[in-house]
Coordinates of C-alpha atoms in Angstrom, one line a residue:
M1 CA 79.2 141.6 105.9
T2 CA 81.4 145.2 105.8
Q3 CA 84.7 145.2 107.0
Q4 CA 87.0 148.3 107.0
S5 CA 89.9 146.9 107.7
P6 CA 91.6 143.1 107.4
Y7 CA 92.1 140.8 110.2
I8 CA 95.6 141.3 110.3
P9 CA 96.2 144.6 109.1
L10 CA 100.0 144.8 107.0
P11 CA 102.1 147.3 105.7
P12 CA 101.7 147.3 101.6
V13 CA 105.3 145.2 101.3
A14 CA 104.2 142.6 103.6
K15 CA 100.7 142.5 102.7
R16 CA 101.8 141.6 98.8
G17 CA 104.2 138.9 100.4
V18 CA 101.8 137.3 102.2
I19 CA 99.2 137.3 99.4
A20 CA 101.9 135.8 97.3
G21 CA 102.5 133.1 99.5
A22 CA 99.5 132.1 100.3
S23 CA 98.9 131.9 96.0
L24 CA 101.9 129.8 95.8
L25 CA 100.8 127.3 98.5
W26 CA 97.7 127.2 96.7
F27 CA 99.5 126.8 93.5
Y28 CA 101.7 123.9 95.0
N29 CA 98.6 122.2 96.1
V30 CA 96.7 122.2 93.0
F31 CA 99.8 121.4 91.0
F32 CA 101.0 118.3 93.1
T33 CA 96.8 117.4 93.3
F34 CA 96.8 117.2 89.4
A35 CA 100.3 116.2 88.7
M36 CA 100.1 112.8 91.0
P37 CA 97.1 111.4 89.0
V38 CA 99.5 111.5 85.6
A39 CA 102.5 110.1 87.4
L40 CA 100.8 107.5 90.0
P41 CA 100.1 104.8 87.2
A42 CA 103.4 104.7 86.4
L43 CA 105.0 104.5 89.9
M44 CA 102.6 101.8 91.1
Q45 CA 103.0 99.6 88.0
R46 CA 106.7 99.9 88.7
Y47 CA 106.1 99.1 92.0
N48 CA 104.1 96.3 90.7
T49 CA 100.9 97.7 93.0
M50 CA 98.3 98.6 90.6
A51 CA 95.6 96.4 92.4
A52 CA 96.1 98.6 95.1
Y53 CA 95.7 102.0 93.1
A54 CA 92.1 102.6 94.5
M55 CA 93.1 102.0 97.9
L56 CA 95.9 104.3 98.2
G57 CA 93.3 107.2 96.7
A58 CA 91.0 105.8 99.8
V59 CA 93.5 106.2 102.3
T60 CA 94.7 109.8 101.5
A61 CA 91.2 110.7 101.1
L62 CA 91.0 109.4 104.7
F63 CA 93.7 111.1 105.7
S64 CA 92.8 114.5 104.5
C65 CA 89.4 114.1 105.8
L66 CA 90.1 113.0 109.2
V67 CA 92.9 116.2 109.6
T68 CA 91.3 119.2 107.4
P69 CA 89.1 120.2 110.4
I70 CA 92.0 119.3 112.9
G71 CA 94.0 122.0 110.9
G72 CA 91.8 124.6 111.1
K73 CA 91.3 124.1 114.9
L74 CA 95.1 124.0 115.7
G75 CA 95.6 127.3 113.0
D76 CA 92.7 129.1 115.6
R77 CA 94.6 127.8 118.8
F78 CA 98.4 128.3 117.9
G79 CA 98.3 130.9 115.1
R80 CA 98.0 129.7 111.5
R81 CA 101.4 130.8 110.8
R82 CA 103.1 128.2 113.1
V83 CA 101.0 125.3 112.2
C84 CA 101.1 126.3 108.2
L85 CA 104.9 126.5 108.2
I86 CA 105.6 123.0 110.6
G87 CA 103.1 121.6 108.5
S88 CA 104.5 122.3 105.2
A89 CA 107.9 121.7 106.3
V90 CA 106.9 118.0 107.4
R91 CA 104.9 117.5 103.9
L92 CA 107.9 118.8 101.7
V93 CA 110.1 116.0 103.9
F94 CA 107.4 113.3 103.1
M95 CA 107.3 114.0 99.6
L96 CA 111.4 114.1 98.9
A97 CA 111.7 111.1 100.3
C98 CA 109.0 109.5 97.9
A99 CA 111.2 110.9 94.9
I100 CA 114.3 107.9 96.1
P101 CA 113.3 104.4 94.6
T102 CA 112.4 101.9 97.6
N103 CA 109.8 99.3 97.3
G104 CA 105.8 99.5 97.2
T105 CA 105.2 99.5 100.9
V106 CA 107.5 102.1 101.9
F107 CA 106.3 104.1 99.1
F108 CA 102.5 103.8 100.4
L109 CA 103.5 104.9 103.4
L110 CA 105.3 108.0 102.7
F111 CA 103.0 109.1 100.2
A112 CA 100.2 108.4 102.8
L113 CA 101.9 110.4 105.8
G114 CA 103.2 113.1 103.1
N115 CA 99.5 113.7 102.3
L116 CA 98.5 113.6 106.0
A117 CA 100.3 116.8 106.6
G118 CA 99.0 118.4 103.2
G119 CA 95.5 117.8 104.5
L120 CA 96.5 120.0 107.8
L121 CA 97.2 122.6 105.2
N122 CA 93.9 121.9 102.8
P123 CA 92.2 125.4 104.7
Y124 CA 95.1 127.6 104.8
P125 CA 95.3 129.2 101.3
T126 CA 92.0 130.7 101.3
T127 CA 92.0 131.7 105.4
I128 CA 95.3 133.6 105.2
L129 CA 93.9 135.6 102.4
S130 CA 90.9 136.2 104.1
D131 CA 93.5 137.7 107.0
V132 CA 95.2 140.0 105.0
T133 CA 92.5 141.3 103.0
T134 CA 88.6 142.7 103.3
A135 CA 85.4 141.6 102.7
E136 CA 85.3 144.0 99.8
E137 CA 88.5 142.9 98.5
R138 CA 88.3 139.2 97.9
P139 CA 85.9 138.4 95.5
R140 CA 88.5 139.6 92.9
W141 CA 91.3 137.9 94.9
F142 CA 89.2 134.3 94.7
G143 CA 89.0 135.7 91.1
V144 CA 92.8 135.4 90.7
F145 CA 92.7 132.3 92.9
G146 CA 91.2 130.7 90.5
T147 CA 92.9 131.8 87.7
I148 CA 95.7 130.6 89.7
N149 CA 94.1 127.3 90.1
G150 CA 93.6 126.8 86.4
V151 CA 97.0 127.4 85.3
A152 CA 98.5 124.8 88.1
L153 CA 95.7 122.3 86.6
V154 CA 97.0 123.2 82.9
V155 CA 100.4 122.7 84.5
G156 CA 99.9 120.0 86.9
L157 CA 98.6 117.7 84.2
L158 CA 100.8 118.9 81.3
C159 CA 104.1 118.9 83.1
G160 CA 103.2 115.6 85.0
G161 CA 103.2 114.0 81.9
L162 CA 106.2 115.6 80.0
I163 CA 108.0 114.7 83.3
V164 CA 106.9 110.9 83.5
D165 CA 107.7 110.5 79.9
Y166 CA 111.0 112.1 79.6
L167 CA 112.6 112.4 83.4
G168 CA 111.0 109.4 84.8
P169 CA 107.9 108.9 87.7
F170 CA 110.2 109.7 90.4
S171 CA 111.1 113.2 89.3
I172 CA 107.6 114.4 90.0
F173 CA 108.1 114.5 93.6
T174 CA 111.5 116.8 93.3
L175 CA 109.9 119.6 90.9
T176 CA 106.3 119.8 92.2
T177 CA 107.9 120.5 95.6
V178 CA 109.5 123.9 94.3
P179 CA 106.4 126.4 94.6
G180 CA 105.8 124.7 98.3
A181 CA 109.2 125.3 98.8
A182 CA 109.0 129.3 97.6
S183 CA 105.4 129.7 99.7
F184 CA 107.3 128.3 102.8
V185 CA 110.1 131.3 102.6
L186 CA 107.5 134.2 101.9
L187 CA 105.2 133.1 104.6
M188 CA 108.1 132.6 107.6
K189 CA 109.5 136.1 106.1
F190 CA 105.8 138.3 105.7
Y191 CA 103.1 136.7 107.6
P192 CA 102.5 137.3 111.7
N193 CA 101.2 134.3 114.0
R194 CA 98.1 135.6 115.5
P195 CA 96.0 133.0 117.2
A196 CA 92.4 133.9 118.4
K197 CA 91.8 135.4 121.3
A198 CA 89.7 132.3 122.8
A199 CA 91.7 129.4 121.9
P200 CA 89.6 126.3 121.0
A201 CA 90.3 123.3 122.7
I202 CA 91.1 120.3 120.8
D203 CA 88.3 117.4 120.7
F204 CA 90.2 114.6 121.0
P205 CA 87.2 112.0 121.6
G206 CA 85.7 113.5 118.5
I207 CA 89.1 113.0 116.3
A208 CA 88.8 109.6 117.4
L209 CA 85.1 108.9 116.9
L210 CA 85.5 110.5 113.2
G211 CA 89.3 108.4 112.3
G212 CA 87.2 105.4 113.5
C213 CA 83.9 105.9 111.8
L214 CA 86.1 106.4 108.7
V215 CA 88.6 103.6 109.1
C216 CA 85.5 100.8 109.1
L217 CA 83.6 102.4 106.5
L218 CA 86.5 102.6 103.7
G219 CA 88.0 99.5 104.6
W220 CA 84.7 97.6 104.3
C221 CA 84.7 99.3 100.8
S222 CA 88.3 99.1 100.0
L223 CA 89.1 95.8 101.5
G224 CA 85.6 94.0 100.8
G225 CA 85.7 91.5 98.4
I226 CA 89.4 91.3 98.2
V227 CA 90.4 90.3 102.0
F228 CA 86.8 89.3 102.7
Q229 CA 83.6 89.2 101.5
R230 CA 81.1 92.3 102.3
G231 CA 78.4 90.3 103.1
S232 CA 80.7 87.8 105.5
A233 CA 80.2 88.4 109.5
L234 CA 83.5 90.2 109.4
G235 CA 82.2 92.5 106.5
V236 CA 78.6 93.2 108.1
A237 CA 80.4 93.8 111.4
L238 CA 82.9 96.3 109.9
L239 CA 79.9 98.2 108.2
A240 CA 77.7 98.5 111.4
M241 CA 80.7 99.4 113.7
G242 CA 81.1 102.4 111.0
L243 CA 77.4 103.3 111.0
L244 CA 77.5 103.5 114.9
L245 CA 80.7 105.7 115.3
G246 CA 79.3 107.8 112.9
V247 CA 76.2 108.1 115.1
L248 CA 78.1 108.5 118.0
L249 CA 80.4 111.2 116.5
F250 CA 77.1 113.3 115.5
W251 CA 75.7 113.2 119.4
R252 CA 79.0 113.9 120.9
E253 CA 79.8 117.1 118.4
K254 CA 76.1 118.0 119.3
Q255 CA 77.4 118.1 123.1
A256 CA 80.7 119.2 123.1
P257 CA 81.4 122.7 124.2
D258 CA 84.0 122.9 121.4
P259 CA 83.6 120.7 118.8
L260 CA 85.9 119.2 116.2
I261 CA 83.0 120.0 113.7
D262 CA 81.2 122.8 114.5
L263 CA 77.2 122.1 113.4
T264 CA 76.1 125.3 115.0
L265 CA 77.6 126.9 111.7
F266 CA 75.2 125.2 109.7
R267 CA 72.1 127.4 110.9
R268 CA 74.0 130.0 108.7
R269 CA 72.7 129.7 105.5
H270 CA 75.7 131.1 103.4
Y271 CA 77.7 128.3 105.4
A272 CA 75.1 125.8 104.7
V273 CA 75.2 126.3 101.0
S274 CA 78.8 126.5 100.7
F275 CA 79.4 123.3 102.7
A276 CA 76.7 121.6 100.4
V277 CA 78.3 122.4 97.1
Q278 CA 81.6 121.9 98.4
M279 CA 80.9 118.4 99.6
L280 CA 79.2 117.6 96.1
I281 CA 82.2 119.1 93.9
P282 CA 84.8 116.3 94.6
P283 CA 83.4 113.6 92.2
M284 CA 83.8 116.0 89.2
V285 CA 87.5 116.8 90.5
Y286 CA 88.3 112.9 90.5
L287 CA 86.4 112.4 87.2
C288 CA 88.4 114.7 85.5
S289 CA 92.1 114.1 86.9
S290 CA 92.8 111.0 88.4
V291 CA 89.8 108.9 86.8
L292 CA 90.3 110.7 83.5
V293 CA 94.2 110.0 83.3
L294 CA 93.4 106.0 84.1
F295 CA 90.8 106.0 81.3
G296 CA 93.5 107.6 78.9
Q297 CA 96.2 105.7 79.6
S298 CA 94.4 102.0 80.2
V299 CA 91.5 102.4 77.8
M300 CA 92.6 104.5 75.0
G301 CA 96.1 103.5 75.2
L302 CA 97.2 107.3 75.4
S303 CA 100.8 108.1 77.0
A304 CA 101.1 110.0 79.8
T305 CA 101.6 113.2 78.4
A306 CA 98.6 112.7 76.1
S307 CA 96.5 111.3 78.7
G308 CA 97.6 114.6 80.8
T309 CA 96.1 116.9 78.0
L310 CA 92.4 115.3 78.3
A311 CA 91.4 117.7 80.4
M312 CA 93.3 120.6 78.9
P313 CA 90.3 122.7 77.5
K314 CA 88.5 122.7 80.9
N315 CA 91.8 123.8 82.7
L316 CA 92.8 127.0 80.1
L317 CA 89.1 127.9 80.4
F318 CA 89.7 127.9 84.2
C319 CA 92.4 130.1 83.9
V320 CA 90.4 132.9 82.4
L321 CA 87.3 132.6 83.4
P322 CA 87.2 133.0 86.9
S323 CA 88.4 136.4 86.9
F324 CA 85.2 137.7 84.7
L325 CA 83.1 135.7 87.1
G326 CA 84.8 137.2 90.1
G327 CA 84.4 140.8 88.9
W328 CA 80.9 140.3 87.8
I329 CA 79.7 138.5 91.6
S330 CA 81.5 142.1 93.1
R331 CA 79.6 144.3 91.8
D332 CA 76.5 142.5 92.8
K333 CA 76.2 139.6 95.8
Y334 CA 72.8 138.4 95.0
R335 CA 74.2 136.8 91.6
F336 CA 76.3 134.2 93.5
R337 CA 72.4 132.3 93.3
A338 CA 72.9 132.3 89.1
V339 CA 76.5 131.0 89.5
F340 CA 76.2 128.5 92.1
V341 CA 73.3 126.9 89.4
L342 CA 75.3 127.2 86.4
C343 CA 78.2 125.3 88.5
G344 CA 75.7 122.5 89.3
A345 CA 74.5 122.4 85.4
A346 CA 77.7 122.5 83.6
I347 CA 78.8 119.3 86.2
A348 CA 75.7 117.7 85.3
A349 CA 75.7 117.8 82.0
G350 CA 79.5 117.2 81.6
S351 CA 79.3 114.4 83.3
L352 CA 76.2 112.8 81.8
I353 CA 77.9 112.8 78.4
S354 CA 81.3 111.6 79.5
A355 CA 79.1 108.5 81.1
A356 CA 79.0 107.2 77.4
W357 CA 82.9 107.3 76.4
S358 CA 84.6 104.3 75.6
S359 CA 87.7 103.4 73.7
A360 CA 85.9 104.6 70.4
T361 CA 85.4 108.3 71.5
P362 CA 87.2 110.5 69.1
L363 CA 89.5 113.0 71.0
P364 CA 87.6 116.2 70.3
V365 CA 84.2 114.8 71.8
I366 CA 86.2 114.9 75.0
Y367 CA 88.2 118.0 74.4
L368 CA 84.8 119.6 73.7
T369 CA 83.1 117.9 76.9
M370 CA 85.8 119.2 79.2
L371 CA 84.9 122.8 78.1
I372 CA 81.6 122.3 79.7
F373 CA 83.5 120.8 82.9
G374 CA 85.5 124.1 82.5
V375 CA 82.5 126.1 83.2
G376 CA 81.6 124.4 86.4
T377 CA 85.0 124.4 87.8
S378 CA 85.2 128.0 87.1
C379 CA 82.0 129.1 88.7
Q380 CA 82.7 127.0 91.7
S381 CA 85.9 128.8 92.5
V382 CA 84.3 131.8 93.2
T383 CA 81.3 131.1 94.7
I384 CA 81.9 128.7 97.8
Q385 CA 84.7 130.7 99.9
P386 CA 83.4 134.2 99.2
Y387 CA 79.8 133.2 99.6
M388 CA 80.6 131.5 103.3
Q389 CA 82.5 134.4 104.6
L390 CA 79.8 136.6 104.1
G391 CA 78.2 135.2 106.9
V392 CA 81.1 134.3 109.3
E393 CA 82.8 136.2 111.8
Q394 CA 86.5 137.0 110.9
D395 CA 87.6 135.3 114.3
R396 CA 85.9 132.0 113.2
M397 CA 87.1 132.0 109.9
G398 CA 89.5 129.4 110.3
T399 CA 87.6 126.9 111.9
A400 CA 84.9 127.5 109.4
T401 CA 87.1 127.2 106.4
A402 CA 88.6 123.9 107.8
N403 CA 84.8 122.9 108.3
L404 CA 84.4 123.9 104.7
M405 CA 87.3 121.8 103.5
F406 CA 86.4 119.1 105.7
G407 CA 83.1 118.9 103.6
S408 CA 85.2 118.6 100.6
S409 CA 87.1 115.7 102.2
I410 CA 83.8 114.2 102.8
G411 CA 83.0 114.4 99.1
G412 CA 86.1 113.0 98.2
T413 CA 86.3 110.2 100.8
V414 CA 82.6 109.3 99.6
F415 CA 83.6 109.1 95.9
S416 CA 86.5 107.0 96.7
A417 CA 84.4 104.8 98.7
V418 CA 82.0 104.1 95.9
Y419 CA 84.9 104.1 93.4
N420 CA 86.7 101.6 95.3
I421 CA 83.8 99.1 95.6
F422 CA 83.2 99.8 91.6
Y423 CA 86.8 99.4 90.8
N424 CA 87.8 96.2 92.8
I425 CA 84.8 94.4 91.5
K426 CA 85.9 94.9 88.0
Y427 CA 89.7 94.5 88.5
V428 CA 89.5 91.5 90.2
A429 CA 86.9 90.0 87.6
A430 CA 89.3 90.9 85.0
A431 CA 92.3 89.6 86.2
A432 CA 90.5 86.5 86.6
Q433 CA 89.9 86.3 82.9
G434 CA 93.5 87.2 82.1
G435 CA 93.9 90.9 82.0
C436 CA 94.6 93.3 79.2
E437 CA 91.8 93.9 77.3
H438 CA 89.3 93.0 80.0
I439 CA 91.3 95.0 82.3
A440 CA 90.9 98.1 79.7
Q441 CA 87.0 97.2 79.9
A442 CA 86.8 97.3 83.4
I443 CA 88.3 100.4 83.7
A444 CA 85.9 101.9 81.0
E445 CA 83.0 100.5 83.1
T446 CA 84.2 102.3 86.4
F447 CA 84.7 105.6 84.5
S448 CA 81.0 105.4 83.5
A449 CA 80.0 104.7 87.1
A450 CA 82.1 107.6 88.3
A451 CA 80.8 109.9 85.5
I452 CA 77.0 108.9 86.7
F453 CA 78.2 109.5 90.2
S454 CA 78.9 113.1 89.4
A455 CA 76.2 114.0 87.1
I456 CA 74.1 113.1 90.2
C457 CA 76.1 115.3 92.3
G458 CA 75.8 118.3 89.7
L459 CA 72.2 117.7 90.0
L460 CA 72.0 117.7 94.1
I461 CA 73.9 121.0 93.6
M462 CA 71.3 122.8 91.8
L463 CA 68.3 121.6 93.9
A464 CA 70.7 122.7 97.1
V465 CA 71.4 126.1 95.9
L466 CA 67.6 126.3 94.6
L467 CA 66.0 125.6 98.1
L468 CA 68.3 127.6 100.2
I469 CA 69.2 130.7 98.4
P470 CA 66.3 133.3 98.2
G471 CA 64.9 134.3 94.4
K472 CA 64.7 137.8 93.1
K473 CA 61.5 137.8 95.2
K474 CA 62.6 137.2 98.5
R475 CA 66.0 139.7 98.3
A476 CA 65.4 141.4 101.0
D477 CA 65.9 138.3 103.6
Q478 CA 69.9 138.0 102.4
Q479 CA 70.3 141.4 104.2
L480 CA 72.7 140.6 107.2
P481 CA 72.4 141.9 110.3
P482 CA 75.0 143.9 111.8
N483 CA 76.8 140.9 113.9
C484 CA 77.0 138.9 110.3
A485 CA 74.7 136.0 112.2
Q486 CA 72.3 135.8 109.7
R487 CA 70.6 132.1 110.8
L488 CA 68.6 130.1 108.4

């Protein structure tokens, strides 16, 4: 797709201000996401709620999955500036409230609601960037976003550990809000509000069906084995209801004139590939963040600061490699295929190696394996969004990007469901045996299961790319028609 001018043309100063605001919002999202896994074990131990650790992850994944597509629709309908500023303000208030010591229940609710507001903002940094840049500029800027992502990963994990060890876990909420507040100011000053010409309706029946489906399925995964047995009448009914609502949701979205999840986008090869990869990435992300940090603290006996360094090689590579990859791809769009395949291969290889880790694994082995994950993370950061944007019109970009981020939320929700099943089974059995070393062993076994799940997703990425993106002999098929609507 060739675009002569941005969707929202701006003077140079305003354009730089908007890009800086979107960059800071992106940095804040990643910084917070990767600082919290270091702080959460300490916070939940402080509140004596460690048994609900996996459940909190499931609830936040549920909220993110539910509101991410809604955020894109609201942005297209009312203008991205308006929705972004309101969502940012609400999230900042809830996150600052988490910094005040209360009790486990209040913290659980405040944290979950803050993440609910944050879920609305998932598609906004990249969509705002695409609003003010041309198609030719975006691969380079997405390379820069990849570098920002890598820096935020390093800062989040390392500084998160230092904050927990030296300032206390509650301080994490105060310090992580600084880039979020700076982003709010820049976007409020420079970013104009521009609703879509044909404002989309809000699919409330679709929202209700999606919410009901996710609540039932995650409830079965998270509470099964603790509150009720999964094979009991209640467990079977909950699972059946979740599946039924999922089928009804799919039927509803095919029939709805303006659906919550636009299934027609999947007719475009570019979107289908990006969605598939986006949905299969989250297991690796969780494995190298919250699951890895818990492994370091509980199995290897590391401090919060030391556990935050385990993914450091991956994140340092992520600070450098995306800019080079973005520039390499920008010179030839046919290189997307090779970088996508490399992404899946690196994730599969790193995950299979890490599945064999135990308390006796040397730290150098972990650090070297993280370099492999760094290659996979760098590849996905410069491929998913730019490749999708090659085949989607700009006035549908908000909905398309939100639906793409919804794919990430689905992947995170599926991983949380699987992780909850393993974590709850292992944790309950270990606690019944007396805890301590039994809990450490249970967490190690859960880590290995999560790594195997991530490896399977890496292999599926390779398969999807090889099947959906034509090779050299079919390059002519990749040429887009003038209306940018190439279809499968």
